[in-house]
Coordinates of C-alpha atoms in Angstrom, one line a residue:
X19 CA -3.4 39.1 1.5
X20 CA 0.3 37.9 1.5
X21 CA 2.5 37.6 -1.5
X22 CA 1.2 35.0 -4.1
X23 CA -2.4 35.6 -3.3
X24 CA -2.4 33.8 0.1
X25 CA -3.7 34.9 3.5
X26 CA -1.7 34.0 6.6
X27 CA -2.7 33.7 10.3
X28 CA -0.6 32.7 13.3
X29 CA -1.3 29.2 14.5
X30 CA 1.3 28.9 17.2
X31 CA 5.0 29.7 17.8
X32 CA 7.0 28.9 14.7
X33 CA 4.0 28.2 12.5
X34 CA 1.6 30.0 10.3
X35 CA -1.6 28.8 8.5
X36 CA -1.5 29.8 4.8
X37 CA -4.8 29.8 3.0
X38 CA -4.0 28.6 -0.5
X39 CA -6.6 29.4 -3.1
X40 CA -7.0 27.2 -6.2
X41 CA -9.2 27.1 -9.2
X42 CA -9.8 24.1 -11.6
X43 CA -11.6 23.7 -14.9
X44 CA -14.9 21.9 -13.9
X45 CA -17.2 20.4 -11.3
X46 CA -19.0 17.1 -11.5
X47 CA -20.5 14.1 -9.6
X48 CA -20.1 10.5 -10.3
X49 CA -20.1 7.1 -8.5
X50 CA -16.9 6.1 -6.8
X51 CA -14.4 4.3 -9.0
X52 CA -13.9 0.6 -8.1
X53 CA -10.6 1.4 -6.4
X54 CA -12.3 4.1 -4.3
X55 CA -15.2 1.8 -3.5
X56 CA -12.6 -0.8 -2.3
X57 CA -10.8 1.5 0.0
X58 CA -14.1 3.0 1.3
X59 CA -15.3 -0.4 2.3
X60 CA -11.9 -1.0 4.1
X61 CA -12.1 2.4 5.8
X62 CA -15.6 1.7 7.1
X63 CA -14.5 -1.7 8.5
X64 CA -11.5 -0.1 10.2
X65 CA -13.1 3.1 11.6
X66 CA -12.4 4.8 13.9
X67 CA -8.8 3.7 13.3
X68 CA -8.9 4.4 9.6
X69 CA -6.0 6.9 9.8
X70 CA -4.2 3.6 9.2
X71 CA -4.8 4.2 5.5
X72 CA -3.4 7.7 5.3
X73 CA -0.4 8.1 3.0
X74 CA 2.4 10.5 3.8
X75 CA 5.3 11.9 1.9
X76 CA 8.2 14.4 2.7
X77 CA 9.6 16.2 -0.3
X78 CA 13.1 17.8 0.3
X79 CA 13.4 21.0 -1.7
X80 CA 16.9 22.2 -0.6
X81 CA 18.8 19.2 -1.8
X82 CA 19.5 20.5 -5.4
X83 CA 18.7 23.5 -7.6
X84 CA 17.8 26.9 -6.6
X85 CA 15.9 27.1 -3.3
X86 CA 12.2 28.1 -3.7
X87 CA 10.7 31.0 -1.9
X88 CA 7.6 30.6 0.3
X89 CA 5.5 32.4 -2.4
X90 CA 6.8 30.1 -5.1
X91 CA 6.1 27.0 -3.1
X92 CA 2.6 28.2 -2.3
X93 CA 1.9 28.8 -6.0
X94 CA 3.2 25.3 -6.7
X95 CA 0.8 23.9 -4.1
X96 CA -2.1 25.8 -5.7
X97 CA -1.1 24.5 -9.2
X98 CA -0.9 20.9 -7.9
X99 CA -4.5 21.2 -6.6
X100 CA -5.6 22.5 -10.0
X101 CA -3.7 19.9 -12.0
X102 CA -5.1 16.8 -10.2
X103 CA -8.9 16.5 -9.8
X104 CA -8.5 13.9 -7.1
X105 CA -7.3 16.6 -4.7
X106 CA -10.4 18.6 -5.2
X107 CA -12.8 15.6 -4.8
X108 CA -14.7 14.9 -1.6
X109 CA -17.2 12.2 -0.8
X110 CA -20.9 12.8 -1.0
X111 CA -22.6 10.5 1.6
X112 CA -26.1 9.2 1.7
X113 CA -28.3 10.0 4.7
X114 CA -27.3 6.9 6.5
X115 CA -23.6 7.3 5.6
X116 CA -23.5 3.9 3.8
X117 CA -23.5 4.9 0.2
X118 CA -21.0 7.3 -1.2
X119 CA -20.3 9.1 -4.5
X120 CA -17.6 11.6 -5.5
X121 CA -18.1 15.3 -5.8
X122 CA -15.5 17.3 -7.7
X123 CA -15.2 21.1 -6.9
X124 CA -13.6 23.6 -9.3
X125 CA -12.4 26.1 -6.6
X126 CA -11.6 26.2 -3.0
X127 CA -9.0 27.0 -0.3
X128 CA -6.5 24.6 1.2
X129 CA -5.1 25.4 4.6
X130 CA -1.3 24.9 4.5
X131 CA 0.9 24.8 7.6
X132 CA 4.0 26.9 7.2
X133 CA 6.6 26.0 9.8
X134 CA 9.8 28.1 10.4
X135 CA 13.1 26.5 11.4
X136 CA 16.4 28.0 12.4
X137 CA 18.5 25.8 10.2
X138 CA 18.3 22.8 7.8
X139 CA 18.9 20.1 10.4
X140 CA 16.0 21.4 12.4
X141 CA 13.9 21.8 9.2
X142 CA 14.4 18.0 8.5
X143 CA 13.2 17.1 12.0
X144 CA 10.3 19.5 11.7
X145 CA 9.2 18.1 8.4
X146 CA 9.0 14.5 9.7
X147 CA 7.2 15.7 12.9
X148 CA 4.6 17.5 10.7
X149 CA 4.2 14.3 8.6
X150 CA 3.5 12.3 11.7
X151 CA 1.1 15.0 13.0
X152 CA -0.8 15.4 9.7
X153 CA -1.1 11.7 9.1
X154 CA -2.2 10.8 12.7
X155 CA -6.0 11.5 12.3
X156 CA -8.7 10.3 10.1
X157 CA -10.0 12.5 7.3
X158 CA -13.4 14.2 7.4
X159 CA -14.2 12.6 4.0
X160 CA -17.3 14.7 3.2
X161 CA -16.0 18.1 4.2
X162 CA -12.2 18.0 4.2
X163 CA -10.0 18.2 1.1
X164 CA -8.3 14.8 0.7
X165 CA -4.8 16.3 1.2
X166 CA -3.1 18.0 4.2
X167 CA 0.0 20.0 3.3
X168 CA 2.8 21.7 5.0
X169 CA 5.9 23.7 4.1
X170 CA 9.0 24.1 6.2
X171 CA 11.2 27.2 5.6
X172 CA 14.5 28.5 6.8
X173 CA 14.1 32.2 6.4
X174 CA 12.1 32.7 3.2
X175 CA 13.5 29.6 1.6
X176 CA 11.4 26.4 1.6
X177 CA 13.5 23.3 2.5
X178 CA 10.6 20.7 2.7
X179 CA 7.1 20.1 1.5
X180 CA 4.9 17.6 3.4
X181 CA 1.8 15.8 2.1
X182 CA -0.6 13.7 4.0
X183 CA -3.1 12.1 1.6
X184 CA -6.5 10.5 2.1
X185 CA -6.3 7.0 0.5
X186 CA -9.5 7.8 -1.4
X187 CA -7.6 10.3 -3.4
X188 CA -4.4 8.4 -4.1
X189 CA -2.7 5.1 -3.7
X190 CA 1.1 4.7 -3.3
X191 CA 1.8 5.2 -7.0
X192 CA -0.5 8.3 -7.1
X193 CA 1.4 9.7 -4.1
X194 CA 4.7 9.5 -5.9
X195 CA 3.1 11.2 -9.0
X196 CA 2.1 14.0 -6.7
X197 CA 5.7 14.3 -5.2
X198 CA 7.1 14.3 -8.7
X199 CA 4.7 17.0 -10.0
X200 CA 5.1 19.2 -6.9
X201 CA 8.9 19.1 -7.3
X202 CA 8.5 20.1 -11.0
X203 CA 6.1 22.8 -10.2
X204 CA 8.4 24.3 -7.6
X205 CA 11.4 24.1 -9.8
X206 CA 10.0 24.9 -13.3
X207 CA 6.6 26.2 -12.7
X208 CA 5.1 23.4 -14.9
X209 CA 4.7 19.7 -14.6
X210 CA 4.0 19.1 -18.3
X211 CA 0.9 17.8 -20.0
X212 CA -2.0 17.0 -17.7
X213 CA -2.9 13.4 -17.0
X214 CA -4.7 11.6 -19.8
X215 CA -7.9 10.8 -17.7
X216 CA -9.5 11.7 -14.4
X217 CA -11.1 9.8 -11.6
X218 CA -14.5 11.2 -12.6
X219 CA -14.2 9.9 -16.2
X220 CA -12.8 6.6 -15.0
X221 CA -15.8 6.1 -12.7
X222 CA -18.2 6.7 -15.5
X223 CA -16.2 4.2 -17.8
X224 CA -16.1 1.5 -15.1
X225 CA -19.9 1.7 -14.4
X226 CA -20.7 1.5 -18.1
X227 CA -21.2 -1.7 -20.1
X228 CA -17.5 -2.3 -21.0
X229 CA -16.6 -2.0 -17.3
X230 CA -19.3 -4.3 -16.2
X231 CA -18.1 -7.0 -18.6
X232 CA -14.5 -6.8 -17.4
X233 CA -15.7 -6.9 -13.8
X234 CA -17.7 -10.0 -14.4
X235 CA -14.7 -11.8 -15.9
X236 CA -12.6 -10.8 -13.0
X237 CA -15.1 -12.1 -10.5
X238 CA -15.2 -15.4 -12.3
X239 CA -11.5 -15.9 -11.4
X240 CA -12.3 -15.1 -7.9
X241 CA -15.2 -17.6 -7.7
X242 CA -12.9 -20.4 -9.1
X243 CA -10.1 -19.4 -6.7
X244 CA -12.4 -19.3 -3.7
X245 CA -13.7 -22.8 -4.5
X246 CA -10.2 -24.2 -4.9
X247 CA -8.9 -22.7 -1.6
X248 CA -9.7 -23.0 2.1
X249 CA -12.5 -20.7 3.2
X250 CA -9.9 -18.7 5.2
X251 CA -6.2 -19.1 5.8
X252 CA -6.5 -18.5 9.6
X253 CA -9.6 -20.4 10.7
X254 CA -8.9 -21.0 14.4
X255 CA -8.0 -18.6 17.2
X256 CA -4.8 -19.8 19.0
X257 CA -4.3 -17.3 21.7
X258 CA -6.0 -14.6 23.9
X259 CA -5.9 -11.2 22.2
X260 CA -3.1 -8.8 23.2
X261 CA -3.8 -5.2 24.1
X262 CA -3.8 -3.6 21.6
X263 CA -4.9 -6.6 19.5
X264 CA -2.9 -6.0 16.3
X265 CA 0.8 -6.0 16.3
X266 CA 3.3 -5.1 13.6
X267 CA 6.6 -6.9 13.3
X268 CA 9.3 -5.6 11.0
X269 CA 12.5 -7.1 9.7
X270 CA 15.1 -5.1 7.8
X271 CA 17.4 -7.4 5.9
X272 CA 20.2 -6.6 3.4
X273 CA 20.6 -10.4 2.9
X274 CA 16.9 -10.8 1.9
X275 CA 17.3 -8.0 -0.7
X276 CA 20.4 -9.7 -2.3
X277 CA 18.7 -13.1 -2.1
X278 CA 15.4 -12.1 -3.6
X279 CA 17.2 -10.5 -6.6
X280 CA 19.3 -13.6 -7.1
X281 CA 16.5 -16.1 -6.9
X282 CA 14.3 -14.0 -9.2
X283 CA 17.0 -13.7 -11.8
X284 CA 17.9 -17.4 -11.6
X285 CA 14.3 -18.5 -12.1
X286 CA 13.1 -15.8 -14.5
X287 CA 10.4 -14.5 -12.2
X288 CA 9.9 -11.2 -10.4
X289 CA 11.2 -10.5 -7.0
X290 CA 7.7 -9.8 -5.9
X291 CA 6.7 -13.3 -7.0
X292 CA 9.5 -14.7 -4.8
X293 CA 8.3 -12.9 -1.8
X294 CA 4.6 -13.6 -2.4
X295 CA 5.4 -17.3 -2.8
X296 CA 7.5 -17.4 0.3
X297 CA 4.7 -15.8 2.3
X298 CA 2.1 -18.1 0.8
X299 CA 3.9 -21.3 1.5
X300 CA 4.7 -20.3 5.1
X301 CA 1.2 -19.4 5.8
X302 CA -0.2 -22.6 4.3
X303 CA 2.4 -24.8 6.2
X304 CA 1.8 -22.9 9.4
X305 CA -2.0 -23.4 9.2
X306 CA -1.9 -26.9 7.8
X307 CA -3.3 -26.1 4.4
X308 CA -2.2 -27.6 1.1
X309 CA -3.6 -24.7 -0.9
X310 CA -2.6 -21.1 -0.1
X311 CA -4.8 -18.2 -0.9
X312 CA -3.3 -14.7 -0.6
X313 CA -4.7 -11.3 -1.6
X314 CA -2.0 -9.2 -3.2
X315 CA -2.6 -5.5 -3.6
X316 CA -2.5 -4.8 -7.4
X317 CA -1.6 -1.4 -8.7
X318 CA -3.6 -1.6 -11.9
X319 CA -1.3 0.8 -13.7
X320 CA -0.6 -1.2 -17.0
X321 CA -2.7 1.2 -19.1
X322 CA -0.7 4.2 -20.4
X323 CA -3.7 6.5 -19.5
X324 CA -3.5 5.4 -15.8
X325 CA 0.3 5.8 -15.2
X326 CA 0.1 9.4 -14.2
X327 CA -3.4 9.4 -12.8
X328 CA -3.7 10.5 -9.2
X329 CA -6.4 8.3 -7.7
X330 CA -6.8 5.0 -6.0
X331 CA -6.5 2.3 -8.6
X332 CA -5.2 -0.4 -6.3
X333 CA -7.5 -3.4 -5.6
X334 CA -7.1 -6.8 -4.2
X335 CA -6.2 -9.7 -6.3
X336 CA -6.6 -13.4 -5.5
X337 CA -3.5 -15.6 -5.7
X338 CA -4.2 -19.3 -5.2
X339 CA -1.3 -21.8 -5.1
X340 CA -1.2 -25.5 -4.6
X341 CA 1.9 -26.2 -2.4
X342 CA 1.9 -29.9 -3.0
X343 CA 1.3 -33.2 -1.1
X344 CA 3.1 -34.5 1.9
X345 CA 4.9 -37.0 -0.4
X346 CA 6.1 -34.2 -2.8
X347 CA 9.8 -33.9 -3.2
X348 CA 9.6 -30.5 -4.7
X349 CA 11.6 -27.5 -3.4
X350 CA 10.6 -24.0 -2.9
X351 CA 12.2 -22.9 -6.1
X352 CA 10.5 -25.6 -8.1
X353 CA 7.2 -23.9 -7.2
X354 CA 8.2 -20.5 -8.6
X355 CA 7.2 -20.9 -12.3
X356 CA 3.7 -22.1 -11.3
X357 CA 3.5 -19.2 -8.7
X358 CA 4.5 -16.7 -11.3
X359 CA 1.6 -17.8 -13.6
X360 CA -0.8 -17.7 -10.7
X361 CA 0.4 -14.2 -9.8
X362 CA -0.3 -13.0 -13.4
X363 CA -3.8 -14.4 -13.2
X364 CA -4.3 -12.6 -9.9
X365 CA -3.1 -9.3 -11.3
X366 CA -5.4 -9.5 -14.4
X367 CA -8.4 -10.1 -12.3
X368 CA -7.9 -7.3 -9.8
X369 CA -10.3 -4.7 -11.5
X370 CA -13.9 -5.3 -10.4
X371 CA -16.8 -3.7 -8.6
X372 CA -16.4 -4.2 -4.9
X373 CA -20.2 -4.3 -4.5
X374 CA -20.4 -7.3 -6.8
X375 CA -17.4 -8.8 -5.0
X376 CA -19.2 -8.5 -1.7
X377 CA -22.3 -10.2 -3.3
X378 CA -20.1 -13.1 -4.5
X379 CA -18.7 -13.5 -1.0
X380 CA -22.2 -13.5 0.5
X381 CA -23.4 -16.0 -2.0
X382 CA -20.6 -18.4 -1.2
X383 CA -21.1 -17.9 2.5
X384 CA -24.7 -18.9 2.2
X385 CA -23.8 -21.9 0.0
X386 CA -21.1 -23.1 2.4
X387 CA -22.4 -22.0 5.7
X388 CA -19.1 -20.2 6.6
X389 CA -17.5 -16.9 5.7
X390 CA -15.2 -17.1 2.6
X391 CA -12.3 -14.7 2.8
X392 CA -8.5 -15.4 3.0
X393 CA -7.8 -12.7 5.5
X394 CA -4.3 -12.9 4.2
X395 CA -2.9 -9.8 2.3
X396 CA 0.4 -9.0 0.5
X397 CA 1.3 -5.5 -0.5
X398 CA 4.7 -4.9 -2.3
X399 CA 4.8 -1.1 -2.0
X400 CA 8.0 -0.6 -4.1
X401 CA 7.3 1.2 -7.3
X402 CA 10.1 -0.6 -9.1
X403 CA 12.2 -3.6 -8.2
X404 CA 15.9 -3.1 -7.7
X405 CA 17.7 -5.4 -10.3
X406 CA 20.3 -7.9 -9.2
X407 CA 23.7 -6.1 -9.1
X408 CA 26.1 -7.0 -11.9
X409 CA 28.6 -9.7 -11.3
X410 CA 28.3 -13.2 -9.9
X411 CA 25.4 -14.2 -7.7
X412 CA 25.9 -13.9 -3.9
X413 CA 27.6 -16.8 -2.2
X414 CA 26.3 -18.6 0.8
X415 CA 29.1 -17.2 2.9
X416 CA 28.3 -13.6 1.7
X417 CA 24.7 -14.0 2.5
X418 CA 25.4 -15.4 5.9
X419 CA 27.6 -12.4 6.6
X420 CA 24.9 -10.0 5.4
X421 CA 22.4 -11.8 7.8
X422 CA 24.4 -10.4 10.7
X423 CA 23.0 -7.0 9.8
X424 CA 19.3 -8.1 9.9
X425 CA 17.3 -6.1 12.4
X426 CA 13.9 -7.1 13.9
X427 CA 11.5 -5.3 16.1
X428 CA 7.8 -4.6 16.9
X429 CA 7.5 -0.8 15.9
X430 CA 3.6 -0.5 16.2
X431 CA 0.4 -1.8 17.6
X432 CA -3.2 -0.9 17.0
X433 CA -6.6 -1.9 18.1
X434 CA -8.3 -2.7 14.9
X435 CA -7.3 -3.8 11.3
X436 CA -9.7 -5.5 8.9
X437 CA -7.4 -8.5 8.3
X438 CA -5.5 -11.2 10.1
X439 CA -2.2 -11.2 8.2
X440 CA -1.0 -8.1 6.3
X441 CA 2.5 -8.2 4.8
X442 CA 4.1 -5.0 3.4
X443 CA 7.3 -4.8 1.4
X444 CA 9.4 -1.6 1.2
X445 CA 13.1 -0.8 0.9
X446 CA 15.4 0.8 3.3
X447 CA 18.8 1.7 1.8
X448 CA 20.3 -1.6 0.5
X449 CA 17.9 -3.7 2.5
X450 CA 14.4 -5.0 2.2
X451 CA 12.0 -4.0 4.9
X452 CA 9.2 -6.5 5.5
X453 CA 6.5 -5.7 8.0
X454 CA 3.7 -8.0 9.1
X455 CA 0.7 -6.7 10.9
X456 CA -1.4 -9.5 12.3
X457 CA -4.2 -10.3 14.6
X458 CA -2.6 -11.7 17.8
X459 CA -5.6 -14.1 18.3
X460 CA -4.5 -16.0 15.2
X461 CA -0.8 -15.0 15.1
X462 CA 0.7 -14.1 18.5
X463 CA 3.9 -12.0 18.5
X464 CA 6.2 -14.9 18.5
X465 CA 4.6 -16.3 15.4
X466 CA 4.7 -12.9 13.7
X467 CA 8.4 -12.9 14.3
X468 CA 8.8 -16.5 13.1
X469 CA 7.0 -15.7 9.8
X470 CA 9.3 -12.7 9.0
X471 CA 12.4 -14.6 9.9
X472 CA 11.0 -17.6 7.9
X473 CA 10.7 -15.5 4.8
X474 CA 14.3 -14.5 5.1
X475 CA 15.5 -18.1 5.8
X476 CA 13.4 -19.5 2.9
X477 CA 14.7 -17.1 0.3
X478 CA 18.3 -16.9 1.5
X479 CA 18.6 -20.7 1.7
X480 CA 17.3 -20.8 -1.9
X481 CA 19.8 -18.2 -3.0
X482 CA 22.6 -20.2 -1.3
X483 CA 21.9 -23.3 -3.4
X484 CA 20.0 -25.3 -0.7
X485 CA 16.3 -24.5 -1.5
X486 CA 14.1 -26.1 1.2
X487 CA 11.8 -28.9 0.5
X488 CA 8.2 -27.8 0.5
X489 CA 7.4 -30.6 2.9
X490 CA 10.0 -29.0 5.3
X491 CA 8.6 -25.5 5.4
X492 CA 6.5 -26.2 8.6
X493 CA 9.6 -27.2 10.4
X494 CA 11.5 -24.2 9.1
X495 CA 8.7 -22.0 10.4
X496 CA 9.0 -23.5 13.9
X497 CA 12.7 -22.8 14.2
X498 CA 12.9 -19.5 12.2
X499 CA 14.8 -16.8 14.1
X500 CA 15.1 -18.7 17.3
X501 CA 18.8 -18.7 17.2
X502 CA 18.7 -14.9 17.2
X503 CA 16.3 -14.5 20.1

């Protein structure tokens, strides 16, 4: 046994595998929480490419404070496993693999990769290479712990910790809680009071009478929204599939970041609402719909008991927006107050049992004779929105200058995703990074590019004092980004 109660074995040049033993307070079994059920359904639809859902984080540990020794970092990883029950929870599958429940273990051993680097620059590269490697394969949900971990050391000092997480154990917010807690455990030996609840207890609450009533109310919103919107936002194939079939386009735009903040401030809505509305009106215009239906990923973290809970709480909401008639003289920004209220309704109705949600979809499909599903998703992955900087709003000239720094590319492709339009929002320095993963049968690469540049054009024009008419959004989409080709 090595220092700190761990056992190490060589796994290749420059690496060791460290067996980290941990012990929690209890065991238990329960149904999946609704958030876990939702992601489990998505995983099954996407398999065998479900590594798409893995969540990865790199935690620098040499940036400030006293560097941690390997033994201290190993003890911190063990303490993290003990603190958060989600990391000790695996799936228990039915004989046919269709039904799943959660099985909490009290004790176990986590294999942790310990990589050695000659200096901090190489340590940084090694950490990101490990992140890519650990995130690149699907989890063995019934037998593998839902976290893969690595440490990078220069000598005996740990410079980076790497976590690759199964989405059944954590969503994006939960991943940030783990990063914060691991940093505190490394630096101080403690992360403070334990979370107020656990995934096991949450599952029992949701499957009780109070949870069922709340879920029924949420699904009433979904049914009303489904009946008001098109059956799907992308009904007709328009091109032969590319190989691979799904392409991801990505735009990184400082101008969009400034413009979103300015428009949100001017119209007293959130920046996320501005981006959601822009995406919705572009999709509706591009597909010839008056009403847009988009499924935003909702974090469901408003309860104080859930803010530090590591689990998957995120579920889909249903955002339905009437974009007006062909005779309407309204502009994009005129739509924002209505869109903000529609977004709030979507967020409030994003906690429900996915089994009952599936049953609703099947009932409406039988009734209408066609599948009812928007296949249009929106995921603002920022934990907080950056406020508008102090001082005057950006000028049209200033935003035009910033647009010269916009970068676009197609960074990824994959063979299977269970959607036709998936928009993700993140930040990169002073810019917003917006990526769109789409089915090339419904949105060929040139249209992926047009939608991303269209979002930038719509919001930047609005921040520049010339908000486009809603009746002109289709034309804007046709020309978006062509001058930069």
